[in-house]
Amino acid sequence: MERLQKVIAHAGIASRRKAEQLILQGKVKVNGKVVTELGVKVGPQDKVEVDGIPVEREEPVYYLFYKPRGVISSVKDDKGRKVVTDFFKDVDKRIYPIGRLDYDTSGILLLTNDGDFANLLMHPRYEIEKVYIAKVKGIPTREQLKQLEKGIMLEDGMTAPAKVKLLSHNKQKQTAIIEIRIHEGRNRQVRRMFEAIGCKVMKLKRERYAFLDLKGLNPGEYRKLTPHEVKQLRALALSGGGK
């Protein structure tokens, strides 16, 4: 059972706030009866109409996408650049990304048409662990890596503790490959953290999102999440992101 205004908003008829106004104005019917209260919940079998037009309800869908570099984490771009939904031409649902990955960052991105699920995974209280692999210019010292682990002061505040591992380095080229695990989701956070210790990120990839990885996918490919994976993500978020 879902709140009536959510069902109307999810069908793309109006925003949730506008849907509430439509209900209060007596423009919404459930099973042929006008409803003017906001607390009403409806199920899949209930017939909902707005201004006499039946509401078509979408089934919720959940996708794991391997975002390539050079793609915007959005459903449209005013500069005409490629966006993630361009890779879902055969999907007839109005899906959107959960959170975002930078234009130059590749890796796991989840997409859905389930607003409550998206909000749950993005809520700061329930941040899910994400694992990134970064190729950086410069070889960070042990002390610099400890700084990342303890937290870095950025212009928007101190970062939460992270888990950091130096995977390899090239003394001749002065580059390093580093794994970093974070729970937060600030804008360009990983890049800014490395810049703060004097290491510019040359390449960045999100390899894991909670227990999900990119196994079996190439850049630009996607797969549906299984019902069990969706349940696991919900449970993980509600338990505090597995921190």
Short mmCIF file of C-alpha atoms in Angstrom, two decimals, residues 34 59 80 139 205 217:
data_model
loop_
_atom_site.label_atom_id
_atom_site.label_comp_id
_atom_site.label_asym_id
_atom_site.label_seq_id
_atom_site.Cartn_x
_atom_site.Cartn_y
_atom_site.Cartn_z
CA VAL A 34 -13.69 11.48 -4.57
CA GLU A 59 6.19 -1.26 -11.85
CA GLY A 80 23.90 18.04 -25.44
CA ILE A 139 53.16 8.64 -4.53
CA LYS A 205 36.53 4.19 -10.98
CA LEU A 217 29.69 -5.96 -17.40
#
